Coordinates of C-alpha atoms in Angstrom, one line a residue:
M556 CA -26.2 -10.6 0.7
N557 CA -25.6 -7.0 -0.3
G558 CA -22.8 -7.9 -2.7
S559 CA -21.6 -11.0 -4.6
L560 CA -18.7 -11.9 -6.8
L561 CA -19.4 -13.9 -9.9
S562 CA -16.5 -15.8 -11.5
R563 CA -15.8 -15.2 -15.1
G564 CA -12.6 -17.2 -15.4
P565 CA -9.2 -17.6 -13.7
S566 CA -8.2 -14.0 -14.4
S567 CA -11.4 -11.9 -14.0
G568 CA -14.8 -11.7 -12.4
V569 CA -17.8 -9.5 -11.9
L570 CA -18.6 -7.8 -8.6
R571 CA -22.3 -7.1 -8.2
R572 CA -24.0 -4.9 -5.6
G573 CA -27.7 -4.5 -6.2
S574 CA -28.2 -3.3 -9.8
L575 CA -24.5 -2.2 -10.2
S576 CA -21.8 -4.5 -11.5
V577 CA -18.1 -4.0 -11.9
R578 CA -15.7 -6.2 -13.8
V579 CA -12.5 -7.0 -11.9
S580 CA -9.2 -8.3 -13.2
W581 CA -7.3 -10.4 -10.7
P582 CA -3.8 -9.8 -12.2
S583 CA -4.5 -6.1 -12.2
I584 CA -5.7 -6.1 -8.6
L585 CA -2.6 -8.2 -7.5
L586 CA -0.2 -5.9 -9.3
G587 CA -2.0 -2.9 -7.9
G588 CA -1.6 -4.3 -4.4
A589 CA 2.1 -5.0 -4.9
L590 CA 2.7 -1.6 -6.2
T591 CA 0.7 0.0 -3.4
G592 CA 3.0 -1.8 -0.9
L593 CA 6.0 -0.5 -2.8
A594 CA 4.6 3.0 -2.8
A595 CA 4.1 2.8 1.0
A596 CA 7.7 1.7 1.4
V597 CA 9.0 4.6 -0.7
T598 CA 6.8 7.0 1.3
V599 CA 8.3 5.8 4.6
L600 CA 11.8 5.9 3.3
S601 CA 11.2 9.5 2.0
L602 CA 10.1 10.5 5.5
T603 CA 13.3 9.1 7.1
V604 CA 16.2 10.3 4.9
G605 CA 17.5 13.7 4.2
D606 CA 19.7 16.3 5.8
F607 CA 18.1 15.5 9.1
T608 CA 17.9 11.7 9.5
V609 CA 14.9 10.4 11.3
G610 CA 14.4 6.8 12.4
A611 CA 11.3 4.7 11.4
G612 CA 10.2 4.7 15.0
E613 CA 10.4 8.5 15.2
V614 CA 8.3 8.8 12.1
V615 CA 5.6 6.7 13.7
E616 CA 5.8 8.9 16.8
A617 CA 5.7 12.1 14.7
L618 CA 2.6 10.8 12.8
T619 CA 0.9 10.0 16.1
G620 CA 1.8 13.2 17.8
R621 CA 4.2 11.8 20.3
A622 CA 7.5 13.0 18.9
G623 CA 9.5 16.1 19.8
T624 CA 9.0 19.5 18.2
M625 CA 11.9 19.3 15.7
V626 CA 11.1 15.7 14.5
T627 CA 7.4 16.6 14.2
H628 CA 8.2 19.7 12.1
V629 CA 10.6 17.8 9.8
V630 CA 8.3 14.8 9.3
V631 CA 4.8 16.3 9.3
E632 CA 5.4 19.8 8.0
M633 CA 8.3 19.4 5.6
R634 CA 8.5 15.8 4.3
L635 CA 5.0 14.4 4.5
P636 CA 3.3 17.1 2.3
R637 CA 6.1 16.7 -0.2
V638 CA 5.8 13.0 -0.6
L639 CA 2.0 13.1 -0.6
T640 CA 2.2 15.7 -3.4
A641 CA 4.7 13.5 -5.3
T642 CA 2.5 10.4 -5.1
G643 CA -0.6 12.4 -6.0
V644 CA 1.1 14.0 -9.0
G645 CA 2.4 10.7 -10.2
A646 CA -1.0 9.0 -9.9
A647 CA -2.8 11.8 -11.7
L648 CA -0.3 11.9 -14.6
A649 CA -0.3 8.1 -15.0
L650 CA -4.1 8.0 -15.1
S651 CA -4.2 10.9 -17.6
G652 CA -1.7 9.1 -19.8
S653 CA -3.4 5.8 -19.6
L654 CA -6.8 7.3 -20.7
L655 CA -5.2 9.1 -23.7
Q656 CA -3.1 6.1 -24.8
R657 CA -6.1 3.7 -24.7
L658 CA -8.4 6.2 -26.3
A659 CA -6.0 7.0 -29.2
R660 CA -4.7 3.3 -29.3
N661 CA -1.2 4.7 -29.5
P662 CA 1.5 4.3 -26.8
L663 CA 3.1 7.6 -27.8
V664 CA 0.2 9.7 -26.7
S665 CA 0.5 11.5 -23.4
P666 CA -0.3 14.9 -22.0
D667 CA 3.3 16.2 -22.2
I668 CA 3.6 15.2 -25.9
I669 CA 0.3 16.3 -27.3
G670 CA 0.3 19.8 -25.9
V671 CA -2.0 19.5 -22.8
S672 CA 0.9 20.0 -20.4
A673 CA 2.3 22.8 -22.5
G674 CA -1.0 24.6 -22.4
A675 CA -1.2 24.2 -18.7
T676 CA 2.4 25.4 -18.4
T677 CA 1.8 28.6 -20.4
A678 CA -1.3 29.5 -18.4
A679 CA 0.5 28.8 -15.1
V680 CA 3.5 30.9 -16.1
L681 CA 1.1 33.7 -17.0
A682 CA -0.3 33.4 -13.5
I683 CA 3.1 33.5 -12.0
V684 CA 4.5 36.5 -13.8
V685 CA 1.3 38.6 -14.0
F686 CA -0.9 37.6 -11.0
G687 CA 1.8 36.7 -8.4
G688 CA 1.6 33.0 -8.6
T689 CA -0.5 32.0 -5.6
T690 CA -1.6 28.4 -5.3
L691 CA -5.2 29.4 -6.4
T692 CA -4.1 31.4 -9.4
V693 CA -1.6 28.8 -10.6
T694 CA -4.2 26.0 -10.1
V695 CA -7.0 27.9 -12.0
G696 CA -4.5 29.0 -14.7
S697 CA -3.2 25.4 -15.3
L698 CA -6.7 24.1 -15.5
V699 CA -7.9 26.8 -18.0
G700 CA -4.7 26.4 -20.1
A701 CA -5.1 22.6 -20.3
V702 CA -8.8 22.8 -21.2
C703 CA -8.0 25.4 -23.9
A704 CA -5.2 23.2 -25.3
V705 CA -7.2 20.0 -25.3
S706 CA -10.2 21.8 -26.9
L707 CA -7.9 23.0 -29.8
L708 CA -6.4 19.5 -30.0
Y709 CA -9.7 17.9 -30.2
L710 CA -11.1 20.3 -32.8
L711 CA -8.0 20.3 -35.0
S712 CA -7.4 16.5 -35.0
Y713 CA -11.0 15.5 -35.5
R714 CA -11.8 14.1 -38.9
R715 CA -14.6 11.6 -38.6
G716 CA -13.0 10.5 -35.4
V717 CA -9.8 11.2 -33.6
V718 CA -6.8 9.2 -34.9
G719 CA -3.7 8.7 -32.7
N720 CA -1.2 9.8 -35.3
R721 CA -3.1 12.9 -36.2
M722 CA -3.5 13.7 -32.5
I723 CA 0.3 13.5 -32.0
L724 CA 1.1 15.7 -34.9
V725 CA -1.4 18.4 -33.9
G726 CA -0.3 18.1 -30.3
I727 CA 3.4 18.7 -31.3
A728 CA 2.4 21.8 -33.1
L729 CA 0.3 23.1 -30.1
S730 CA 3.3 22.3 -27.8
A731 CA 5.6 24.4 -30.0
M732 CA 3.1 27.3 -30.0
A733 CA 2.6 27.2 -26.3
G734 CA 6.3 26.9 -25.7
S735 CA 6.9 30.1 -27.8
V736 CA 4.3 32.0 -25.8
T737 CA 5.9 30.8 -22.5
S738 CA 9.3 31.9 -23.7
Y739 CA 7.9 35.3 -24.6
L740 CA 6.4 35.7 -21.1
L741 CA 9.7 34.8 -19.5
T742 CA 11.6 37.4 -21.6
R743 CA 9.1 40.2 -20.7
T744 CA 9.0 39.7 -16.9
E745 CA 11.3 40.6 -14.0
L746 CA 14.3 38.3 -13.3
S747 CA 12.9 37.1 -9.9
S748 CA 9.6 36.1 -11.5
A749 CA 11.4 34.4 -14.4
Q750 CA 13.6 32.4 -12.1
R751 CA 10.6 31.2 -10.1
A752 CA 8.7 30.3 -13.3
M753 CA 11.8 28.4 -14.7
V754 CA 12.0 26.2 -11.6
W755 CA 8.3 25.5 -11.9
I756 CA 8.6 24.7 -15.7
T757 CA 11.2 22.1 -15.0
G758 CA 8.9 20.3 -12.6
S759 CA 9.7 20.7 -8.9
L760 CA 8.4 19.4 -5.6
A761 CA 10.7 21.7 -3.5
N762 CA 9.0 23.5 -0.6
R763 CA 5.6 21.8 -1.2
E764 CA 3.2 22.3 1.7
W765 CA -0.1 21.0 2.8
P766 CA -2.2 23.1 0.4
H767 CA -0.4 21.5 -2.5
A768 CA -1.0 18.0 -1.2
I769 CA -4.6 18.7 -0.4
T770 CA -5.1 20.2 -3.9
I771 CA -3.9 17.2 -5.9
W772 CA -5.5 14.6 -3.7
A773 CA -8.8 16.4 -3.8
A774 CA -8.6 16.5 -7.6
L775 CA -7.9 12.8 -7.6
A776 CA -10.8 12.1 -5.3
L777 CA -13.0 13.9 -7.8
L778 CA -11.6 12.9 -11.1
A779 CA -10.4 9.3 -10.5
P780 CA -14.0 8.0 -9.9
V781 CA -15.1 9.7 -13.1
A782 CA -12.3 8.0 -15.0
F783 CA -13.2 4.6 -13.6
M784 CA -16.9 5.1 -14.4
L785 CA -15.9 5.9 -18.0
S786 CA -13.7 2.8 -18.2
R787 CA -16.5 0.8 -19.9
S788 CA -17.0 3.5 -22.5
L789 CA -13.2 3.5 -23.0
A790 CA -13.1 -0.3 -23.6
L791 CA -15.9 0.1 -26.2
L792 CA -14.2 3.0 -28.0
Q793 CA -11.1 0.8 -28.4
L794 CA -13.2 -1.5 -30.5
G795 CA -13.8 1.3 -33.0
D796 CA -16.5 3.9 -33.4
D797 CA -18.9 1.7 -35.4
M798 CA -18.7 -1.2 -33.0
A799 CA -19.0 1.1 -29.9
T800 CA -22.1 2.7 -31.4
A801 CA -23.6 -0.7 -32.1
L802 CA -23.0 -1.7 -28.5
G803 CA -24.9 1.3 -27.3
S804 CA -22.1 3.8 -26.5
R805 CA -22.6 7.5 -27.2
V806 CA -19.2 7.8 -28.9
Q807 CA -18.7 11.5 -29.2
V808 CA -19.9 12.2 -25.6
A809 CA -17.8 9.4 -24.2
R810 CA -14.7 10.5 -26.1
A811 CA -15.0 14.1 -25.1
A812 CA -15.6 13.2 -21.5
L813 CA -12.5 11.0 -21.5
V814 CA -10.3 13.6 -23.2
F815 CA -11.3 16.4 -20.8
T816 CA -11.0 14.2 -17.8
S817 CA -7.5 13.3 -18.8
A818 CA -6.7 17.0 -19.4
A819 CA -8.1 18.0 -16.0
L820 CA -5.9 15.3 -14.3
A821 CA -2.8 16.6 -16.1
A822 CA -3.6 20.2 -15.3
M823 CA -4.1 19.6 -11.6
A824 CA -0.8 17.7 -11.5
A825 CA 0.9 20.6 -13.3
S826 CA -0.6 23.2 -11.0
V827 CA 1.1 21.8 -7.9
A828 CA 4.4 20.5 -9.3
G829 CA 4.9 21.9 -12.8
P830 CA 5.1 19.7 -16.0
V831 CA 6.8 16.6 -14.6
S832 CA 7.8 14.9 -17.9
F833 CA 7.4 11.4 -19.2
V834 CA 5.5 9.9 -16.2
A835 CA 2.2 9.9 -18.1
L836 CA 4.0 8.2 -21.1
V837 CA 6.0 5.6 -19.2
A838 CA 3.8 4.4 -16.3
P839 CA 1.0 2.9 -18.5
Q840 CA 3.6 1.0 -20.6
I841 CA 5.3 -0.4 -17.6
V842 CA 2.0 -1.7 -16.2
R843 CA 1.0 -3.1 -19.6
R844 CA 4.2 -5.1 -19.8
L845 CA 4.0 -6.3 -16.2
L846 CA 0.4 -7.6 -16.9
G847 CA 1.6 -9.3 -20.1
A848 CA -1.5 -8.9 -22.3
G849 CA -4.4 -6.5 -22.7
P850 CA -4.7 -2.9 -21.7
A851 CA -3.0 -1.5 -18.6
G852 CA -5.4 -1.5 -15.6
L853 CA -6.2 2.0 -14.4
F854 CA -5.6 1.3 -10.7
P855 CA -2.1 -0.3 -11.0
T856 CA -1.2 2.4 -13.5
M857 CA -2.1 5.1 -11.0
V858 CA 0.0 3.4 -8.3
C859 CA 2.9 2.9 -10.7
G860 CA 2.9 6.6 -11.5
A861 CA 2.9 7.4 -7.8
V862 CA 5.9 5.1 -7.3
L863 CA 7.8 6.7 -10.2
V864 CA 7.4 10.3 -9.0
A865 CA 8.1 9.5 -5.4
C866 CA 11.3 7.5 -6.2
S867 CA 12.4 10.2 -8.7
D868 CA 11.9 12.9 -6.0
L869 CA 13.8 10.9 -3.4
I870 CA 16.7 10.6 -5.8
A871 CA 16.5 14.3 -6.7
R872 CA 16.5 15.2 -3.0
T873 CA 19.2 12.9 -1.6
A874 CA 21.5 11.5 -4.4
F875 CA 23.5 14.7 -5.2
G876 CA 25.0 15.7 -1.8
G877 CA 23.9 19.2 -0.8
A878 CA 22.5 20.0 -4.3
E879 CA 18.8 19.3 -4.9
L880 CA 17.5 18.8 -8.4
P881 CA 14.0 19.4 -9.7
V882 CA 12.1 16.1 -9.9
G883 CA 11.4 16.8 -13.6
V884 CA 15.1 16.4 -14.4
I885 CA 15.2 12.9 -12.9
T886 CA 12.0 11.8 -14.7
G887 CA 13.3 13.3 -17.9
I888 CA 16.6 11.3 -17.6
L889 CA 14.7 8.1 -16.9
G890 CA 11.9 8.7 -19.4
A891 CA 13.7 10.0 -22.5
P892 CA 15.5 6.6 -23.3
Y893 CA 12.1 4.8 -22.9
L894 CA 10.6 7.2 -25.4
L895 CA 13.4 6.5 -27.9
Y896 CA 12.8 2.8 -27.3
L897 CA 9.1 3.1 -28.1
L898 CA 9.9 5.2 -31.2
T899 CA 12.4 2.6 -32.4
R900 CA 10.1 -0.3 -31.7
R901 CA 7.2 1.3 -33.6
N902 CA 9.5 2.2 -36.5
R903 CA 10.6 -1.5 -36.8
A904 CA 7.0 -2.7 -36.6
G905 CA 6.1 -0.3 -39.4
R906 CA 8.8 -1.8 -41.6
G907 CA 7.6 -5.3 -40.6
G908 CA 10.9 -6.0 -38.8

């Protein structure tokens, strides 16, 4: 046989293929499968509802090239790129947040809290107001801004290791600095460019086309395998630097690779949709609570993020009559109370209550 599955207990096993082996968690796989089904259902629903209602049968016909011109345009050219962008953005943000939270061993760490998204936003706004804001310039700008932000974060928060609380404090300061630069750029540009940048800053999926969907899914195809390959190093780092070193992990290299992979995922999500808030914070915590114990699995976390953004965009697009809200408004409304819950819970735990 080319591959075999060795049991390691009722909830996990090891999949071997030649000299390679991967540990699998059955609860994580089952949850990921269930969430994938939910994501598929939300995708189909998003393709059917809107100002121009389309039946499920017409969606199938449009996807197979057998529908009329109008239905094909609405489904394939307008709605499908948008929902694919939404699911890709959600998956990228959730994976980014999961990597950071597990690395820092702190549920409050996420790209939009520790300055990574703020750095990407500042650079993207610069690309919009100075360089015209094409898909390429915004993508490159977001990536450069996120890498610069995470480099500063890593350097300023490193003291014989990176501690979660220090990372949060440094990240908040970096977010404030980046926000000030963004505000300055908006006050010094023309009104039309400022309005366009403001919509992007809120986090929006309006008028997303195939280049946006291809960009985020190409980024996921490149970065998600890297994150999964680093999962063993991530598990070792959660044991502490000394233990990880004793078990053969190159601690500094692994930590830097994880941090920059997380930053790249957040940057690519921001480049196509803006800084969609709270998804990276909330999705890993939802999956962790659904699994009951242990760290949140990376695969179900990605799918959970995809569901959250796709559902939020569906609400933003259809729940307010003729008015369409940016998706970041909906995720902010849903995510802010959860952040307050986490803060309250940690405060009570700190007091021993």
